[in-house]
Short mmCIF file of C-alpha atoms and ligand atoms in Angstrom, two decimals:
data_model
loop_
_atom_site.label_atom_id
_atom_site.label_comp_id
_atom_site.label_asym_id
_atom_site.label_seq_id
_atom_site.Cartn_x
_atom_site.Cartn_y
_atom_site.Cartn_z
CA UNK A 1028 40.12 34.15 -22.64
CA UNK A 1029 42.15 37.04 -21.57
CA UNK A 1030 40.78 36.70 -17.86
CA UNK A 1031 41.64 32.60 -18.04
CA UNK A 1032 45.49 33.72 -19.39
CA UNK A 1033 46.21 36.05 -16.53
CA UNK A 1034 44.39 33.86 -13.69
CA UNK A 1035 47.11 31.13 -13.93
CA UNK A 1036 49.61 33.93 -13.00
CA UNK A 1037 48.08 34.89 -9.90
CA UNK A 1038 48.17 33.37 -6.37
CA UNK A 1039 46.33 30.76 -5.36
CA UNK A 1040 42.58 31.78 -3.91
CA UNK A 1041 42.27 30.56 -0.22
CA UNK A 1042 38.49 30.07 1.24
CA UNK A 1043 37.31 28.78 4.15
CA UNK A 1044 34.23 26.29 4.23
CA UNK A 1045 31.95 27.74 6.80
CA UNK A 1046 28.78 27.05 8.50
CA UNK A 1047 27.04 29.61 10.57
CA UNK A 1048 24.86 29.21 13.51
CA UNK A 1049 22.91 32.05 14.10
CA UNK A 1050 20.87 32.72 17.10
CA UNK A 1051 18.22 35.62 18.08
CA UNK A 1052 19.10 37.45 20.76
CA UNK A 1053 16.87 38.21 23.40
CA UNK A 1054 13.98 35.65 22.93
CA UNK A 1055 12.39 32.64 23.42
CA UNK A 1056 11.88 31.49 19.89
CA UNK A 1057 13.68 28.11 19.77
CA UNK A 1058 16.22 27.14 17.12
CA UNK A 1059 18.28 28.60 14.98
CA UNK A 1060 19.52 29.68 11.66
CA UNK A 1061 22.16 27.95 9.47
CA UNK A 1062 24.01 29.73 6.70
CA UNK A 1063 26.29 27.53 4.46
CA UNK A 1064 28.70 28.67 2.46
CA UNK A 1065 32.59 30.19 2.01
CA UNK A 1066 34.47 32.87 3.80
CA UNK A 1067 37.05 34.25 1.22
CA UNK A 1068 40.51 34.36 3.10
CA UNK A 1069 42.66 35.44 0.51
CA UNK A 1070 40.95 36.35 -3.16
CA UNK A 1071 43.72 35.08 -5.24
CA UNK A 1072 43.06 34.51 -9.10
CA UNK A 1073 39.11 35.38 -8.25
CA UNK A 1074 40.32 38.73 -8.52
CA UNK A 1075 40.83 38.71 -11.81
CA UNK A 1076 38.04 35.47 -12.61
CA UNK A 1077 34.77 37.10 -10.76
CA UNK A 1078 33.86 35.38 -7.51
CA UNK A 1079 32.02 32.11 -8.74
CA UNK A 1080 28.08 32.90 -8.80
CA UNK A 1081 27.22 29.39 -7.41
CA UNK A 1082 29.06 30.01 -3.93
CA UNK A 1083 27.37 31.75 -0.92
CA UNK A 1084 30.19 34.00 0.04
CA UNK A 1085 29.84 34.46 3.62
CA UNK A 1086 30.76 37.40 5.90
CA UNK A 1087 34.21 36.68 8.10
CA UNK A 1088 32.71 36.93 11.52
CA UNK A 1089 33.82 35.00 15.14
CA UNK A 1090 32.15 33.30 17.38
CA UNK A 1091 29.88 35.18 19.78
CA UNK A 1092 29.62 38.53 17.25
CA UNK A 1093 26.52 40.12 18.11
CA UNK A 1094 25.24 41.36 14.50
CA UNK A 1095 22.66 43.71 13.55
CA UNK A 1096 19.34 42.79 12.16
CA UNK A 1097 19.06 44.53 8.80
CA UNK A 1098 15.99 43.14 7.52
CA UNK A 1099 13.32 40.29 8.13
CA UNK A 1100 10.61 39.05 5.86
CA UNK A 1101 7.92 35.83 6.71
CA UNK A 1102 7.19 33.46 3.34
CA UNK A 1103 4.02 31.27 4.36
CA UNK A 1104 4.81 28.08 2.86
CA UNK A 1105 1.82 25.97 2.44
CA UNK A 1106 2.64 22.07 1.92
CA UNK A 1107 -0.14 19.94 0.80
CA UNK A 1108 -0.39 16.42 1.90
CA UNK A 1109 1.08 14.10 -0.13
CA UNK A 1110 -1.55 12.78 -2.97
CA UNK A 1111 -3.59 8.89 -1.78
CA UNK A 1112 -1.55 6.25 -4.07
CA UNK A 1113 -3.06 5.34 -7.40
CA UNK A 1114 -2.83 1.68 -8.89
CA UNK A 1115 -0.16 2.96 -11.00
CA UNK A 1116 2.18 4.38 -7.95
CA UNK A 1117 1.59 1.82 -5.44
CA UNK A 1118 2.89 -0.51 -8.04
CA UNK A 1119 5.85 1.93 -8.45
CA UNK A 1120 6.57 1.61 -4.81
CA UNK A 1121 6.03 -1.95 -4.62
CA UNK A 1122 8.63 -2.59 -7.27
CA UNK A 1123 11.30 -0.14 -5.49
CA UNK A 1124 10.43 -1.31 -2.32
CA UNK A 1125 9.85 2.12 -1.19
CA UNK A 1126 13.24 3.19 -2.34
CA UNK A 1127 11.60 7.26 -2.94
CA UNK A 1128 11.31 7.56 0.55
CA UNK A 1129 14.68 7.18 2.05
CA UNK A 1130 15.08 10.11 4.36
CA UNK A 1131 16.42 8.21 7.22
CA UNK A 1132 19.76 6.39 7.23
CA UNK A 1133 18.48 3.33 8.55
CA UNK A 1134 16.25 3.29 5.45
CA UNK A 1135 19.75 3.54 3.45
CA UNK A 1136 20.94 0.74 5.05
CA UNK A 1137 17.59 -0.96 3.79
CA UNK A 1138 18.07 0.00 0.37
CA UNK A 1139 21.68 -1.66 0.69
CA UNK A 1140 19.96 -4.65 1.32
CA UNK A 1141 16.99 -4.24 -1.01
CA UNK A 1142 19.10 -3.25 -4.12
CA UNK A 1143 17.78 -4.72 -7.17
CA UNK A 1144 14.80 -6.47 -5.11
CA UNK A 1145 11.39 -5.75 -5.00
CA UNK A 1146 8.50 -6.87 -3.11
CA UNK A 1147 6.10 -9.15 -5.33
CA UNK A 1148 6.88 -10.03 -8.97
CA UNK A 1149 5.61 -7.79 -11.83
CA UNK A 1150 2.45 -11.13 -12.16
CA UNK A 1151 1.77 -10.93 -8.64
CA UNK A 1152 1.68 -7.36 -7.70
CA UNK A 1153 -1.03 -6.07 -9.12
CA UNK A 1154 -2.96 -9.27 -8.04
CA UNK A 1155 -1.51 -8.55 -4.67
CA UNK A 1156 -3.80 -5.04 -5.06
CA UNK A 1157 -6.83 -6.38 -5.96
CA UNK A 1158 -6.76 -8.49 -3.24
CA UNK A 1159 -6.22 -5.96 -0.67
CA UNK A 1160 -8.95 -4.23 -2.64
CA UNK A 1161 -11.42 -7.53 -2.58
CA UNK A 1162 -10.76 -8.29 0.78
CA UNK A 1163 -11.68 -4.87 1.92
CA UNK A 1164 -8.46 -3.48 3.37
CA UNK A 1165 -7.99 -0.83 0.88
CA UNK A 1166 -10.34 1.20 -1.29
CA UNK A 1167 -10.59 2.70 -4.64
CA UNK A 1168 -12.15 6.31 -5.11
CA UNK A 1169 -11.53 7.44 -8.93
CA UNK A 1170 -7.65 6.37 -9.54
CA UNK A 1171 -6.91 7.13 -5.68
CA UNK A 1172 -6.44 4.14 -3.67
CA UNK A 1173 -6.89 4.65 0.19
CA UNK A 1174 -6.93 2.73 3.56
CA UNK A 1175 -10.21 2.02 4.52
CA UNK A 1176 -11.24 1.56 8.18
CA UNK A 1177 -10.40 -2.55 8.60
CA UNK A 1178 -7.61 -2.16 6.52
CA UNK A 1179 -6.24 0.95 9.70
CA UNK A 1180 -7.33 -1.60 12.26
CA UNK A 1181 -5.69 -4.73 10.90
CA UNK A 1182 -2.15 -2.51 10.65
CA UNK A 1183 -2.52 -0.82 13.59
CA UNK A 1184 -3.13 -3.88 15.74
CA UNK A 1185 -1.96 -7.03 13.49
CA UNK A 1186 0.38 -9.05 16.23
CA UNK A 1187 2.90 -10.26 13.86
CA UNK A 1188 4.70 -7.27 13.35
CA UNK A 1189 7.75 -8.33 11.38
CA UNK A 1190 5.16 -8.99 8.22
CA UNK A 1191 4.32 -5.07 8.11
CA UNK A 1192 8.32 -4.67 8.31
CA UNK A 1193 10.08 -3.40 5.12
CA UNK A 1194 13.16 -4.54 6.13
CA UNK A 1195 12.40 -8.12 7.14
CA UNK A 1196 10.96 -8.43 3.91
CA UNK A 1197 14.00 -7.32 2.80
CA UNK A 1198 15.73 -9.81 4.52
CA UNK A 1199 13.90 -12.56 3.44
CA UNK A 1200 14.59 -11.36 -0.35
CA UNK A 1201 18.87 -11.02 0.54
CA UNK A 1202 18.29 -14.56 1.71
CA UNK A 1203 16.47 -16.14 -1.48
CA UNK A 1204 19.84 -14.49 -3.02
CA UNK A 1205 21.82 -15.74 -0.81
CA UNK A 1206 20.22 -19.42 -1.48
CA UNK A 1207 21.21 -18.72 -5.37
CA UNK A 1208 24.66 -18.05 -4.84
CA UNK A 1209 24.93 -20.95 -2.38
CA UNK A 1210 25.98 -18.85 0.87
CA UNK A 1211 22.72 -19.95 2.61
CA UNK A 1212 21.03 -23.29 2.19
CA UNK A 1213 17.40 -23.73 1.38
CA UNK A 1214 17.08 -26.10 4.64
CA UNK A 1215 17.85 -23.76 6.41
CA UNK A 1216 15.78 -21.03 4.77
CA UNK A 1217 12.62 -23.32 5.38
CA UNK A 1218 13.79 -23.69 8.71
CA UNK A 1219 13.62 -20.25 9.48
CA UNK A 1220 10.43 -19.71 8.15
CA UNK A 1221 8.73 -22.14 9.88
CA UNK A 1222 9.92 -21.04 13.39
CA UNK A 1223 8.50 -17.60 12.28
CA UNK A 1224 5.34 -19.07 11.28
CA UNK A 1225 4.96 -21.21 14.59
CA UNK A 1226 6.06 -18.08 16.64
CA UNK A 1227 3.52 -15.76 14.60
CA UNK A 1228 0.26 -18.40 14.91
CA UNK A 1229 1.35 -18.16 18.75
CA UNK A 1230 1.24 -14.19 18.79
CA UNK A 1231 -2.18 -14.55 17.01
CA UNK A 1232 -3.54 -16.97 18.88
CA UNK A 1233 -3.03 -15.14 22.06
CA UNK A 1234 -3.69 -11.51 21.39
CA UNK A 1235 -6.48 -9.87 22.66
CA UNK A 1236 -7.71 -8.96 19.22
CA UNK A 1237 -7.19 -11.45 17.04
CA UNK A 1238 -7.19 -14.60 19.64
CA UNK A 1239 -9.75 -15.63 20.94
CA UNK A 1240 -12.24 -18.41 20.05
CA UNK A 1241 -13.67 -17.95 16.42
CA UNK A 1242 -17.49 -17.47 16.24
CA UNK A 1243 -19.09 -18.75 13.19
CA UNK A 1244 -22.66 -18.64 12.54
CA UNK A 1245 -24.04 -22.56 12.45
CA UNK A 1246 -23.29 -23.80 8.83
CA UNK A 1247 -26.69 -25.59 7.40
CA UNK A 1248 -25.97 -29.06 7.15
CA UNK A 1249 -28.69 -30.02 4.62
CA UNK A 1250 -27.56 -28.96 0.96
CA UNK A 1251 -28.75 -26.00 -0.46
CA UNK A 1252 -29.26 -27.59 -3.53
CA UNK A 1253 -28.15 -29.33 -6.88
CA UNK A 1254 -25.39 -28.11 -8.69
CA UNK A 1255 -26.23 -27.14 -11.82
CA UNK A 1256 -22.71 -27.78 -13.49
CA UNK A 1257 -22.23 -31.24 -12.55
CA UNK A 1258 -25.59 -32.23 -10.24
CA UNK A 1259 -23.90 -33.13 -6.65
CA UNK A 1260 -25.27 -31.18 -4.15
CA UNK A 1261 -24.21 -27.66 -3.09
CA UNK A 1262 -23.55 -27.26 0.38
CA UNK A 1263 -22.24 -24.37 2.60
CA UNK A 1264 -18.88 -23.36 3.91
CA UNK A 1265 -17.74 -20.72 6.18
CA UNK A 1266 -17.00 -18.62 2.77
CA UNK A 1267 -19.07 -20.28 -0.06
CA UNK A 1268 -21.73 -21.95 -1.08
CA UNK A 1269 -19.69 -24.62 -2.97
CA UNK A 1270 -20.41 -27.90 -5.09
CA UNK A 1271 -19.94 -30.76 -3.11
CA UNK A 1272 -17.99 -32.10 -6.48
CA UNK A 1273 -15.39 -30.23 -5.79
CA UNK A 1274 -12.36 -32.84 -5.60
CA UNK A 1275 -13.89 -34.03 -9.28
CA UNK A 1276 -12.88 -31.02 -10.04
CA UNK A 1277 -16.19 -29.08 -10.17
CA UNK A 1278 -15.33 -25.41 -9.78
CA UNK A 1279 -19.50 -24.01 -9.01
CA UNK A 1280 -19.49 -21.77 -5.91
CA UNK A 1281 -21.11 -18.38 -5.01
CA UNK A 1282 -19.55 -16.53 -2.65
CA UNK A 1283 -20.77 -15.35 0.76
CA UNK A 1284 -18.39 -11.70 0.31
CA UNK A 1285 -19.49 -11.29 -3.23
CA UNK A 1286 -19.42 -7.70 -3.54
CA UNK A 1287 -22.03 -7.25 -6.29
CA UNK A 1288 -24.28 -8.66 -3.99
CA UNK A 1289 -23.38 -6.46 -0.79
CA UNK A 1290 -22.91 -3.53 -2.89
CA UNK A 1291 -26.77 -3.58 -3.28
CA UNK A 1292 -27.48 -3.81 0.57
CA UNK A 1293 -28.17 -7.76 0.33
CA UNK A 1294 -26.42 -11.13 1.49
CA UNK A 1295 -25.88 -14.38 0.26
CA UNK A 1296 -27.94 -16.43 2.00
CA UNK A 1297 -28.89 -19.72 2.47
CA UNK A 1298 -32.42 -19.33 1.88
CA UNK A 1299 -31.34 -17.12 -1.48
CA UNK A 1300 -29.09 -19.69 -3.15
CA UNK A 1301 -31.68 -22.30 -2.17
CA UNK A 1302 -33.99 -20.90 -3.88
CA UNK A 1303 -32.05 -19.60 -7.06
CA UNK A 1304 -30.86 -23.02 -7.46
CA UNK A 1305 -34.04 -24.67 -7.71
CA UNK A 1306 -36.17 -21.79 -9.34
CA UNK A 1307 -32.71 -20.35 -11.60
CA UNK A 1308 -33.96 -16.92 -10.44
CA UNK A 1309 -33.98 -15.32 -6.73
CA UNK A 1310 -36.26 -12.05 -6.47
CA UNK A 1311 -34.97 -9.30 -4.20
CA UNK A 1312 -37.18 -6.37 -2.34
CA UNK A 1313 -35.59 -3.41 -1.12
CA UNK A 1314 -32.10 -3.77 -2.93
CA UNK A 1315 -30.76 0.06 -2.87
CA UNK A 1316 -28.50 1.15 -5.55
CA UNK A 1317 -25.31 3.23 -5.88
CA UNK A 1318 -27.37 6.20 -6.51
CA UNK A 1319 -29.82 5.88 -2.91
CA UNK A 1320 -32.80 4.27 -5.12
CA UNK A 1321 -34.54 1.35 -3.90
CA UNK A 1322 -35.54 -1.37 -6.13
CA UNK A 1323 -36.99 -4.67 -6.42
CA UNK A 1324 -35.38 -7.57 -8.88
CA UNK A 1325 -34.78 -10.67 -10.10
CA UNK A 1326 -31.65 -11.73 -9.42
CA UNK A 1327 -30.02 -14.35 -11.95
CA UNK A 1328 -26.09 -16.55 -11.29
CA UNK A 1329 -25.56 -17.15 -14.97
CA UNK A 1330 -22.35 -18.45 -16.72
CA UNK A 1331 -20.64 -17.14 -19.66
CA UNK A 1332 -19.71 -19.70 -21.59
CA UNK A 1333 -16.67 -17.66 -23.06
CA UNK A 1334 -14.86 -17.54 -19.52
CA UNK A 1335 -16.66 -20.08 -18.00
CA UNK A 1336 -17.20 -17.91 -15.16
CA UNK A 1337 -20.75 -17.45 -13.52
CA UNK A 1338 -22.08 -14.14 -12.76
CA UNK A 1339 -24.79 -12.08 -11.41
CA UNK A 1340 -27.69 -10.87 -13.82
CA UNK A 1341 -30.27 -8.36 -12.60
CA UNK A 1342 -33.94 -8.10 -13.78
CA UNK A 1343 -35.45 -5.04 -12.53
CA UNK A 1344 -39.33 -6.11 -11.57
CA UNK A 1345 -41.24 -2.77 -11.95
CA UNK A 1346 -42.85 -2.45 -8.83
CA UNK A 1347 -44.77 0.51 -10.04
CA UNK A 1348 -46.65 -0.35 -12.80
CA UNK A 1349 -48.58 2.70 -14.62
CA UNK A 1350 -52.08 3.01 -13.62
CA UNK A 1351 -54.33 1.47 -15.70
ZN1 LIG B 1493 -20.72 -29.19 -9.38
#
């Protein structure tokens, strides 16, 4: 209190904001060192107050002062990579649009843009995931999420760049809120988009990757067999094989990806769903499990009639019966 009374008496405290550049002499180590801090001019009331504890009070030198070395000490910093994504973080990043990492000013600019948007919708993010995951493009070791292989090669050479692009997303978002508070019209939204989806289909169609005529094993013509929802033949597509009923409304399909099915080493064949669908069952040899063990089984597409959904049913066949 005493200090506080007699500081108003005294004269002002004059500093200098300072930043120093200092160079090594005599060597070929690039860069240099910065100090920040103040240069006390005049001392002022700080006599009386104590020098502030949070300022870096920095020695008045001039430009071009060689200065002794007094001491010099090495700290090995060891920085780990950053941690692979989880569910939970990727989510966190989808719904900030990425907003953690803004070191560059460009990426300020971006969040400008981006403020309050997001990419996705908290329904369709997390569906957004699992199809990345489904579709192969990402995969999911423990909690930690990571780029697998395809997924690399489909960023690293995917023509249409601008969909990888945080800030054309971004752009597109400002627009839809643009369209809502009637500075931009949703004709001419739509006709933006569609020249970008013309233009991209053209940048697919003739890159070296991607382009290219599409080679798809024959389909089988003949049906692979009744459906056993509705009874109208099942026949294959590129990605299915799929009840013909399908306009009635007839949802029946296995899947040429499924990934229960490749997880064990085995595809979706014709000749398998032909077979399950007339005999209900569809044995297996060979079928190697998570673990490295081989086994044989029957394998059954059953539906639960809580979901309505049909899925796979294994029943191991003991290939190695005891000895008798
Ligand atoms: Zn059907």
């Amino acid at each position: 209190m005493k200090n506080r009374f007699l500081a108003q008496f005294m004269p002002i405290a004059v500093a200098e904001d300072t930043v120093l550049h200092i160079k090594m002499q005599n060597t070929d180590i690039p860069g240099e060192f910065v100090a920040k801090g103040k240069v006390q001019l005049e001392a002022g009331w700080k006599l009386i107050e104590g020098i502030d504890a949070k300022e870096t009070i920095l020695p008045a030198v001039k430009k071009g002062d060689v200065l002794p070395l007094i001491k010099s000490e090495i700290n090995e910093v060891e920085r780990k990579p950053p941690k692979p994504h989880t569910e939970k973080t990727l989510l966190k990043v989808m719904e900030t649009c990425g907003k953690k990492y803004e070191e560059k000013e460009e990426e300020q600019m971006m969040m400008a843009i981006l403020s309050g948007f997001s990419i996705g919708t908290p329904a369709t993010r997390a569906e957004t995931i699992k199809k990345l995951k489904d579709a192969g493009y990402i995969k999911a070791k423990g909690k930690s999420l990571s780029c697998t292989d395809l997924g690399k090669i489909l960023v690293e050479t995917f023509p249409a760049r601008e969909l990888f692009d945080l800030e054309y997303t971004g752009r597109l978002e400002k627009t839809l809120s643009d369209i809502e508070r009637k500075k931009f019209t949703k004709d001419d939204f739509l006709a933006m988009i569609e020249q970008f989806v013309i233009e991209s289909v053209d940048k697919i169609k003739n890159d070296k990757v991607f382009g290219g005529p599409v080679t798809l094993e024959p389909l089988h013509t003949e049906p692979a067999g009744i459906c056993p929802e509705c009874g109208a033949p099942v026949v294959e597509t590129a990605r299915a094989f799929g009840c013909s009923g399908w306009k009635k409304g007839c949802k029946f399909a296995i899947w040429k990806d499924d990934r229960f099915i490749t997880s064990l080493g085995k595809k979706v064949s014709y000749e398998m769903v032909k077979i399950l669908l007339e005999h209900g069952k569809v044995g297996f040899r060979g079928c190697v499990s998570k673990r490295g063990n081989k086994f044989s089984a029957y394998f059954y597409y059953e539906k639960d009639e809580k979901t309505g959904r049909y899925n796979w049913r294994l029943e191991f066949i003991d290939t190695n019966p005891p000895q008798a």
